[in-house]
């Protein structure tokens, strides 16, 4: 484990085993300078512990960047449980995991992710207070706020790159019509956007075509369709050496996590003159929604905070243009700058 490249960048990496429930998990706390590490709990049938470790370390660092760029008083962390969520997820497993989260005493706060549901989080809440995403405590499902943040981000990108004051008459490809993508398509449709859509699920496609009069495109060719904006809202890793040369858009701005296959893919997109909205900045609406839940939850404050994603993106776009850097490089630079400030403050208190 210690030989792992990301390992020493983390404050804490805890393995969690429980023979009785079969729990086999890793909790990674990347950075707590800005506050407790917050990140979801993913349940997936990883091939081995090394694959699980690689994923959790990458994701927890990503959460530090996401939270600090969203201006939240949280650091970054993530948990993975090695299990098939369909076949091996039991109440005993969830409870055993929650006990481990509780043992960390609030250093790590967790919530829903791939493989976990609101019901799982509610069960965890019976064991530890250090969970977020309980519908009774605030906004509930984070996806609508993720979609709103992406919508505002697309508006900012279109303003910056195409000089248009609004989206009416623009065209956007939405890849993936799930919890986020469908809502994003709805917002775009209302703003007068011409939609090109793709999904693996025929029912979702039919629903979106009927509701928004959208044009359907084959999933494997959707990145290569011609439009103003490409909004990846399905899986990560879609921007790579094969797909980037085939893009026929001015802007890439969508909800999917980890869109760049490698860090240099950000530069590859920029070198084609395409404006990329860094994923962990534009898709932060959900985490903002989760962070603001609790007593005194105020929807107006939440909406204002989510809309501020556009302002952060404008700063990134402006700096990238001024310094002739890729937006991915500038976002990383800004996240590091903010981390240095948070670390200095943390050591002074
Ligand atoms: P989801 O699972 O509800 O929807 C994903 C959709 O993509 C499904 O309809 C699926 O059929 C489709 N899909 C999968 N592979 C595809 C392909 N190759 N081509 C076209 N469509 C494909 O997921 P959700 O919640 O909408 O999230 C979408 C993305 O946004 C994910 O990458 C997620 O990590 C990210 N994200 C989601 C947040 C949220 O609040 N739900 C927050 C931040 C990021």
Tab-separated table of C-alpha atoms in Angstrom, residues 183-309:
chain	number	residue	atom	x	y	z
A	183	UNK	CA	-33.007	17.725	-15.384
A	184	UNK	CA	-30.276	19.577	-17.226
A	185	UNK	CA	-32.021	18.826	-20.530
A	186	UNK	CA	-35.221	20.219	-19.041
A	187	UNK	CA	-33.518	23.492	-17.989
A	188	UNK	CA	-31.800	23.822	-21.369
A	189	UNK	CA	-35.048	23.155	-23.239
A	190	UNK	CA	-36.802	25.874	-21.230
A	191	UNK	CA	-33.969	28.271	-22.140
A	192	UNK	CA	-34.611	27.669	-25.841
A	193	UNK	CA	-31.703	25.306	-26.533
A	194	UNK	CA	-31.757	22.777	-29.385
A	195	UNK	CA	-30.944	19.432	-27.762
A	196	UNK	CA	-29.041	16.422	-29.067
A	197	UNK	CA	-29.270	13.512	-26.634
A	198	UNK	CA	-27.851	10.069	-26.054
A	199	UNK	CA	-28.366	7.324	-23.472
A	200	UNK	CA	-28.115	3.552	-23.293
A	201	UNK	CA	-31.664	3.374	-21.929
A	202	UNK	CA	-34.296	3.585	-24.720
A	203	UNK	CA	-37.047	4.613	-22.284
A	204	UNK	CA	-35.139	7.680	-21.132
A	205	UNK	CA	-34.429	8.604	-24.745
A	206	UNK	CA	-38.083	8.361	-25.702
A	207	UNK	CA	-39.126	10.393	-22.659
A	208	UNK	CA	-36.610	13.141	-23.486
A	209	UNK	CA	-37.486	13.184	-27.178
A	210	UNK	CA	-41.173	13.535	-26.351
A	211	UNK	CA	-40.647	16.185	-23.660
A	212	UNK	CA	-37.974	18.290	-25.359
A	213	UNK	CA	-38.252	17.457	-29.063
A	214	UNK	CA	-34.592	16.429	-28.908
A	215	UNK	CA	-32.566	14.695	-31.623
A	216	UNK	CA	-31.227	11.266	-30.628
A	217	UNK	CA	-27.666	10.207	-31.393
A	218	UNK	CA	-25.869	6.865	-30.974
A	219	UNK	CA	-23.960	6.685	-27.656
A	220	UNK	CA	-20.616	5.838	-29.260
A	221	UNK	CA	-20.775	8.826	-31.637
A	222	UNK	CA	-22.299	11.416	-29.357
A	223	UNK	CA	-19.018	13.135	-28.487
A	224	UNK	CA	-18.420	13.670	-32.216
A	225	UNK	CA	-21.752	15.369	-32.997
A	226	UNK	CA	-21.709	18.998	-34.096
A	227	UNK	CA	-23.066	21.525	-31.573
A	228	UNK	CA	-22.070	24.534	-29.478
A	229	UNK	CA	-21.693	22.547	-26.246
A	230	UNK	CA	-21.010	18.944	-25.279
A	231	UNK	CA	-22.327	18.098	-21.793
A	232	UNK	CA	-21.052	14.712	-20.565
A	233	UNK	CA	-23.506	13.558	-17.867
A	234	UNK	CA	-22.855	9.803	-17.898
A	235	UNK	CA	-19.569	8.163	-16.928
A	236	UNK	CA	-16.083	9.588	-16.369
A	237	UNK	CA	-13.035	9.206	-18.614
A	238	UNK	CA	-14.857	10.276	-21.788
A	239	UNK	CA	-12.290	12.905	-22.768
A	240	UNK	CA	-9.191	11.131	-24.045
A	241	UNK	CA	-6.663	10.906	-26.884
A	242	UNK	CA	-9.204	9.199	-29.144
A	243	UNK	CA	-12.298	11.343	-28.477
A	244	UNK	CA	-10.821	14.857	-28.172
A	245	UNK	CA	-9.637	15.085	-31.813
A	246	UNK	CA	-13.177	14.096	-32.872
A	247	UNK	CA	-14.988	16.846	-30.901
A	248	UNK	CA	-16.983	19.308	-33.029
A	249	UNK	CA	-18.081	21.703	-30.283
A	250	UNK	CA	-16.826	24.997	-28.874
A	251	UNK	CA	-17.365	24.015	-25.243
A	252	UNK	CA	-17.215	20.892	-23.047
A	253	UNK	CA	-19.255	21.447	-19.878
A	254	UNK	CA	-21.107	18.675	-18.080
A	255	UNK	CA	-21.771	16.907	-14.795
A	256	UNK	CA	-19.761	13.684	-15.095
A	257	UNK	CA	-16.981	13.233	-12.557
A	258	UNK	CA	-13.422	12.707	-13.803
A	259	UNK	CA	-14.131	13.556	-17.443
A	260	UNK	CA	-10.442	13.817	-18.321
A	261	UNK	CA	-8.873	10.417	-18.803
A	262	UNK	CA	-5.451	11.842	-17.900
A	263	UNK	CA	-4.483	15.340	-16.633
A	264	UNK	CA	-2.926	16.188	-20.014
A	265	UNK	CA	-6.305	15.736	-21.703
A	266	UNK	CA	-7.231	19.169	-20.326
A	267	UNK	CA	-4.375	20.657	-22.340
A	268	UNK	CA	-5.364	18.538	-25.332
A	269	UNK	CA	-8.866	20.082	-25.264
A	270	UNK	CA	-7.451	23.612	-24.880
A	271	UNK	CA	-5.040	23.116	-27.778
A	272	UNK	CA	-8.049	22.520	-30.025
A	273	UNK	CA	-9.460	25.912	-28.994
A	274	UNK	CA	-12.284	24.244	-27.059
A	275	UNK	CA	-13.307	25.705	-23.691
A	276	UNK	CA	-13.470	23.087	-20.938
A	277	UNK	CA	-15.397	23.739	-17.696
A	278	UNK	CA	-13.451	21.711	-15.094
A	279	UNK	CA	-15.771	18.956	-13.857
A	280	UNK	CA	-15.208	19.356	-10.126
A	281	UNK	CA	-16.067	23.055	-10.389
A	282	UNK	CA	-19.155	22.872	-12.603
A	283	UNK	CA	-20.687	19.791	-10.926
A	284	UNK	CA	-20.424	21.065	-7.320
A	285	UNK	CA	-24.136	21.915	-6.996
A	286	UNK	CA	-24.857	18.562	-5.363
A	287	UNK	CA	-22.143	18.820	-2.759
A	288	UNK	CA	-23.175	22.410	-1.983
A	289	UNK	CA	-26.723	21.161	-1.488
A	290	UNK	CA	-25.539	18.389	0.844
A	291	UNK	CA	-23.222	20.705	2.811
A	292	UNK	CA	-25.967	23.230	3.505
A	293	UNK	CA	-28.473	20.759	4.940
A	294	UNK	CA	-29.344	20.800	8.599
A	295	UNK	CA	-31.218	23.062	11.015
A	296	UNK	CA	-31.860	26.496	9.508
A	297	UNK	CA	-31.603	25.218	5.940
A	298	UNK	CA	-32.467	28.088	3.593
A	299	UNK	CA	-33.315	27.316	-0.035
A	300	UNK	CA	-32.615	30.880	-1.205
A	301	UNK	CA	-29.056	30.659	0.171
A	302	UNK	CA	-28.600	27.285	-1.514
A	303	UNK	CA	-29.707	28.637	-4.898
A	304	UNK	CA	-27.408	31.653	-4.571
A	305	UNK	CA	-24.452	29.429	-3.672
A	306	UNK	CA	-25.085	27.087	-6.601
A	307	UNK	CA	-25.377	30.003	-9.035
A	308	UNK	CA	-22.021	31.265	-7.795
A	309	UNK	CA	-20.451	28.300	-9.652
